[in-house]
Short mmCIF file of C-alpha atoms in Angstrom, two decimals:
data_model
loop_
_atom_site.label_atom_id
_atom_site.label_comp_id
_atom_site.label_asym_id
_atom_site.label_seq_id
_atom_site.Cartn_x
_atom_site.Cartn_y
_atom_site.Cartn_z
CA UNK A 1 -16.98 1.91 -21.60
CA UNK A 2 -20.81 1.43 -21.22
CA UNK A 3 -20.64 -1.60 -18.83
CA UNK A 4 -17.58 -0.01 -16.54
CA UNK A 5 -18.49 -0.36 -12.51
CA UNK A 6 -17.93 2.66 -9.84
CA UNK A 7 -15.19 0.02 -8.56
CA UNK A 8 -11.65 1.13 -7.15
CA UNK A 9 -10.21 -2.21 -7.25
CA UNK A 10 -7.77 -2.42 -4.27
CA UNK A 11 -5.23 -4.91 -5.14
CA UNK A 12 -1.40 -6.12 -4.02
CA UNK A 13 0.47 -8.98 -2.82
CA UNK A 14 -0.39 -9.87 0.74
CA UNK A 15 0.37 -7.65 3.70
CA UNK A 16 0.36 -4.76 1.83
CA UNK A 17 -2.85 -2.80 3.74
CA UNK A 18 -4.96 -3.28 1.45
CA UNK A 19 -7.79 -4.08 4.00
CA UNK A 20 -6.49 -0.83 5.89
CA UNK A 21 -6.67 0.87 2.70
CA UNK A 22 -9.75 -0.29 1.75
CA UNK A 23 -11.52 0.34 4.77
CA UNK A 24 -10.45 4.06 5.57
CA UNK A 25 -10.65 4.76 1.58
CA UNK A 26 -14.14 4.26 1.49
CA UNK A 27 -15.50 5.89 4.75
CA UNK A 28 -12.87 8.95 3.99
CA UNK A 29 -15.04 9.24 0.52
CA UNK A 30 -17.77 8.68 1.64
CA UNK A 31 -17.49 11.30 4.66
CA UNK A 32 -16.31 13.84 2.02
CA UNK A 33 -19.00 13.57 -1.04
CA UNK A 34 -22.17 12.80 1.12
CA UNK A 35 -21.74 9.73 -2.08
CA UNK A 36 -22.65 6.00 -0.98
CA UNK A 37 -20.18 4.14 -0.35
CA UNK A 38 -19.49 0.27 0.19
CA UNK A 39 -16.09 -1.57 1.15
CA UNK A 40 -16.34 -4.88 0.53
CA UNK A 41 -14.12 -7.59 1.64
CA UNK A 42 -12.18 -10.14 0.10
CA UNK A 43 -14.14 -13.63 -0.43
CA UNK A 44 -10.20 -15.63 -0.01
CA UNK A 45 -9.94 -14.34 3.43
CA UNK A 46 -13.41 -15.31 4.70
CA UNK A 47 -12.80 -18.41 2.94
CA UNK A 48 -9.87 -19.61 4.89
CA UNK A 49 -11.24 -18.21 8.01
CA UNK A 50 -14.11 -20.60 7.62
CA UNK A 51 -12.76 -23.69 6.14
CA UNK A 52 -9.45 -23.51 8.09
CA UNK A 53 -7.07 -23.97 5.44
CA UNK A 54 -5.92 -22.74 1.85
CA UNK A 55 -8.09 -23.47 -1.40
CA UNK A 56 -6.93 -26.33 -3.18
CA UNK A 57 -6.74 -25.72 -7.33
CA UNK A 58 -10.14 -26.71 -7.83
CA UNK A 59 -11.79 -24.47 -5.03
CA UNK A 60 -9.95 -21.16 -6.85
CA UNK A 61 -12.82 -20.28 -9.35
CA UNK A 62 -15.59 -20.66 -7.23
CA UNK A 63 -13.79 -17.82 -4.98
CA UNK A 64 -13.19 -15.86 -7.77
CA UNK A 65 -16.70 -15.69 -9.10
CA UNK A 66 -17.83 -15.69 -5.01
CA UNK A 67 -15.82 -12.53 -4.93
CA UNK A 68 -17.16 -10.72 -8.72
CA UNK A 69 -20.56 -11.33 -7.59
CA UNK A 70 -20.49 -9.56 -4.21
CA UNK A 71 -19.20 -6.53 -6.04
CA UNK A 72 -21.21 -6.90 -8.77
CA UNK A 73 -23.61 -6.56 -6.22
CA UNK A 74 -22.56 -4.11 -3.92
CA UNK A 75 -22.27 -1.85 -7.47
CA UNK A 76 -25.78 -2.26 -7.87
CA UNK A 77 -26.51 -0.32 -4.80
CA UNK A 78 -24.10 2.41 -4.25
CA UNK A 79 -22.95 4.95 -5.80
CA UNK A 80 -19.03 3.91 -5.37
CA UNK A 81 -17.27 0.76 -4.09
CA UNK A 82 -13.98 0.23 -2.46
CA UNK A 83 -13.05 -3.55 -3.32
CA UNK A 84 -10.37 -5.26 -1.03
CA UNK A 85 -9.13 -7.02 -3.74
CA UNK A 86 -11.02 -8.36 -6.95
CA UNK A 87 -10.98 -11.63 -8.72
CA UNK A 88 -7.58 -10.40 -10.36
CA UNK A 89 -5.45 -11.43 -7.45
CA UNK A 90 -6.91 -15.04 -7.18
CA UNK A 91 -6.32 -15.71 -10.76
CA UNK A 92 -2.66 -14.38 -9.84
CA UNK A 93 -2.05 -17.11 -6.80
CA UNK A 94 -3.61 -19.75 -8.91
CA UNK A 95 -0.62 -18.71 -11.19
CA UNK A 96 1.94 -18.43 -8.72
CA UNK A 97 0.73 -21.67 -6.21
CA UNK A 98 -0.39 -23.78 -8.77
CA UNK A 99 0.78 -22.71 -12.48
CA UNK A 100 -2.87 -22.37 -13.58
CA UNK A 101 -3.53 -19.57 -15.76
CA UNK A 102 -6.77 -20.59 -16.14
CA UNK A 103 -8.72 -17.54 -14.41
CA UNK A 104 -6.17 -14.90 -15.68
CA UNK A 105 -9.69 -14.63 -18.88
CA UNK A 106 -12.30 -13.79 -16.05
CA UNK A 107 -9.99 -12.09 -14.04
CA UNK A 108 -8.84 -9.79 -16.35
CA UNK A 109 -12.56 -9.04 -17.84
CA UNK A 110 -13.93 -7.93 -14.71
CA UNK A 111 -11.01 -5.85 -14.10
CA UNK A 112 -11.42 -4.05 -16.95
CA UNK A 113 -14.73 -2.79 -15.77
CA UNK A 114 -13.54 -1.45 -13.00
CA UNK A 115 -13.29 2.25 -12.89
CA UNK A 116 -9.98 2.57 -11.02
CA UNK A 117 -7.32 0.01 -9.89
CA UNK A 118 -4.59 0.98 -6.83
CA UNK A 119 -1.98 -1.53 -6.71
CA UNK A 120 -0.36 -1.54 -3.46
CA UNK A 121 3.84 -0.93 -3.07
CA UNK A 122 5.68 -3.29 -1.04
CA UNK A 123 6.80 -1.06 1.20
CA UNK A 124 5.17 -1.87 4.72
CA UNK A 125 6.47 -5.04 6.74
CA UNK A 126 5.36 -8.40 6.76
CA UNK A 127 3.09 -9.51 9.34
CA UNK A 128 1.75 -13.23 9.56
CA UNK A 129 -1.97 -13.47 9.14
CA UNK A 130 -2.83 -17.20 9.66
CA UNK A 131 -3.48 -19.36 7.20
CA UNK A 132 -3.69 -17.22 4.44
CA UNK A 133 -0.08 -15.53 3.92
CA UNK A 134 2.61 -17.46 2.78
CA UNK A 135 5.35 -15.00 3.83
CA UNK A 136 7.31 -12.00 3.13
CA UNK A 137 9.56 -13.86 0.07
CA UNK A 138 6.06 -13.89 -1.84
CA UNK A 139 5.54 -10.92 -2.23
CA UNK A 140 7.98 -9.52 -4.92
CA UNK A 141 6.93 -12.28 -7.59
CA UNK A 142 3.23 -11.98 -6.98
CA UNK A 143 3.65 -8.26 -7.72
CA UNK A 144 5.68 -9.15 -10.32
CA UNK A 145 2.60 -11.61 -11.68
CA UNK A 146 -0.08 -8.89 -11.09
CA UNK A 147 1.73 -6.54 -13.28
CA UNK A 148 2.17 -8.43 -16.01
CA UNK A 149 -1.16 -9.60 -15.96
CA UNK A 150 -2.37 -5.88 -16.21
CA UNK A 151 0.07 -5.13 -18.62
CA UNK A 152 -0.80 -7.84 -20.89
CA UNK A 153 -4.40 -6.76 -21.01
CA UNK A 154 -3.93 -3.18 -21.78
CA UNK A 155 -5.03 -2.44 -17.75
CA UNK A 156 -3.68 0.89 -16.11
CA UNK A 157 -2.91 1.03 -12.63
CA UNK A 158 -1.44 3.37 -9.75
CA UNK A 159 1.10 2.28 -7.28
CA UNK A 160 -0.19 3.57 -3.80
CA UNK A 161 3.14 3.79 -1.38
CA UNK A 162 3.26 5.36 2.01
CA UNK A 163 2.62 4.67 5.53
CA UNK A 164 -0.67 5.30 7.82
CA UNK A 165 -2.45 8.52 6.62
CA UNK A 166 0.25 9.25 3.94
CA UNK A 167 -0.92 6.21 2.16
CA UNK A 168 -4.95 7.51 2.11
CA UNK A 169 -3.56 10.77 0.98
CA UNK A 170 -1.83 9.16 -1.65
CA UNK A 171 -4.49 6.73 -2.97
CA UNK A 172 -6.60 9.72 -2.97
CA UNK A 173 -4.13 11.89 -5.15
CA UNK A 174 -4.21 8.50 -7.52
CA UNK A 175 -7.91 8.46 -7.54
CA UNK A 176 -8.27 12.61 -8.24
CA UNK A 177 -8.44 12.93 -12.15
CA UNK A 178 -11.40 10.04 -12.22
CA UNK A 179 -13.36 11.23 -8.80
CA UNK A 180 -13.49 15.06 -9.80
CA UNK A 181 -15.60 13.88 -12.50
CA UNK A 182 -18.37 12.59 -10.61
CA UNK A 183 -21.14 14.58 -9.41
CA UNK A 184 -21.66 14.84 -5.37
CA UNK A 185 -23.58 16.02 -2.84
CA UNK A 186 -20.70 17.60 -1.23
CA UNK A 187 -17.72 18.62 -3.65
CA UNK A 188 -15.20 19.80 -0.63
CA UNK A 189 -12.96 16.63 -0.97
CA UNK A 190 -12.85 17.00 -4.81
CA UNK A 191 -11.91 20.80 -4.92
CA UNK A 192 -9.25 19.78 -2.29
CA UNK A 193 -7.82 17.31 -4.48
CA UNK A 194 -7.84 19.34 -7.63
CA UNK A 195 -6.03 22.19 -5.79
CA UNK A 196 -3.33 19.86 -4.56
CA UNK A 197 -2.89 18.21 -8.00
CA UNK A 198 -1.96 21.26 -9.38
CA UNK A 199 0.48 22.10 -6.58
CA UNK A 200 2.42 18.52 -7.17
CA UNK A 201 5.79 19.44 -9.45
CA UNK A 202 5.56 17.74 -12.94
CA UNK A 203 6.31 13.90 -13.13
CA UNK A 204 9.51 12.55 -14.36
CA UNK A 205 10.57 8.84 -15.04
CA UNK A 206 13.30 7.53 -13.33
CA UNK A 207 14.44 5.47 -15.31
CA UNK A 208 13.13 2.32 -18.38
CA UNK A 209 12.81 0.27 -15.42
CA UNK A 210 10.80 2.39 -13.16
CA UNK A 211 7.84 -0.15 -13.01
CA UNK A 212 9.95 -2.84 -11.22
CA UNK A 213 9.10 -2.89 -7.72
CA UNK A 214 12.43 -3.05 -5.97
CA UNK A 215 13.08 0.30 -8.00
CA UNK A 216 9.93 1.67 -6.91
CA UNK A 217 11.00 0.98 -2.97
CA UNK A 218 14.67 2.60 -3.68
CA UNK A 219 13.57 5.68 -4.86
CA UNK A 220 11.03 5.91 -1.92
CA UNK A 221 13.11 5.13 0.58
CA UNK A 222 15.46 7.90 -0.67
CA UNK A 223 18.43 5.45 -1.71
CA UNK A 224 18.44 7.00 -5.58
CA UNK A 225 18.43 9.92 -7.10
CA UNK A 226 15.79 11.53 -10.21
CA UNK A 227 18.36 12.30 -12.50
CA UNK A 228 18.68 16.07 -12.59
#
């Protein structure tokens, strides 16, 4: 679509890396294309830092729209953006904390202008982060929230799993069919990606029920089988 932004929307339920993520994704691309590059940080975590506490239900949109402009922004001037997180995944606490599905409408416009989303797997371990995590029971229904607010607006995703470098070279496989198409300085990383795409054995499902996230964490931590 015309009005789509060079965004890959970082998203997940909290301790998940996406920070991590975030932050190596974007100086790995932009190290590899010679393309400019911004991360930009999450306006909720800033937010908390500063005020010392949680947003109450009325503080929500204001971070929401905080966060859309910086990487409306940030779009502006480069050529791609890694966002640590979008307004998507303060529409889903509002949800979850509150019961407000009041942002889900803005959330979910603004996603769909970004050019790529990653949705992190819950697959790391839980470490407190003062006073913004809530702790690791969250997790699972907040992923649950996300995806249903992506499904229900016709948004495509990929689950990024894996631990340290793995997960970069995972996001990255993600991110190949959209990132060969863009022209750059240097072309290395993309020709790297493209040969390793065609390497990777053809998908198959496991199962109806493969987008459920406990699923997603058995298969990956070897404890079922694809069915032969």
């Amino acid at each position: 679509m015309s009005d789509t932004l060079p965004v890959i929307a970082v998203i997940g339920a909290e301790s998940t890396g996406k920070t991590v993520l975030a932050q190596v994704l974007a100086a790995r691309l932009a190290q590899d294309t010679g393309l400019s590059v911004a991360w930009v940080s999450e306006e909720l975590r800033e937010w908390c830092e500063r005020e010392g506490r949680t947003p109450r239900p009325e503080e929500q949109f204001g971070i929401a729209q905080a966060q859309q402009r910086r990487l409306e922004a940030a779009a502006a001037a480069h050529d791609l953006v890694v966002a640590d997180t979008t307004p998507l995944m303060t529409a889903v606490y509002s949800e979850y904390l509150f019961n407000d599905r009041s942002l889900h409408a803005m959330a979910a416009d603004f996603q769909s202008r970004c050019a790529a989303t990653l949705l992190m797997a819950l697959d790391l371990p839980w470490i407190a982060d003062g006073h913004q995590r809530d702790g690791a029971h969250v997790r699972a229904p907040v992923d649950r929230l996300v995806r249903g607010l992506l499904l229900a607006n016709g948004l495509s995703w990929s689950v990024v799993h894996g631990e340290g470098a793995q997960r970069l070279e995972n996001a990255l496989d993600a991110l190949s069919p959209w990132l060969r198409t863009l022209p750059a300085p240097r072309a290395g990383l993309f020709t790297r990606l493209s040969e390793r795409e065609a390497a990777q054995p053809a998908w198959r499902w496991l199962c109806e029920d493969c987008d459920d996230p406990q699923c997603e964490h058995l298969l990956r931590a070897g404890k079922v089988r694809l069915p032969r």
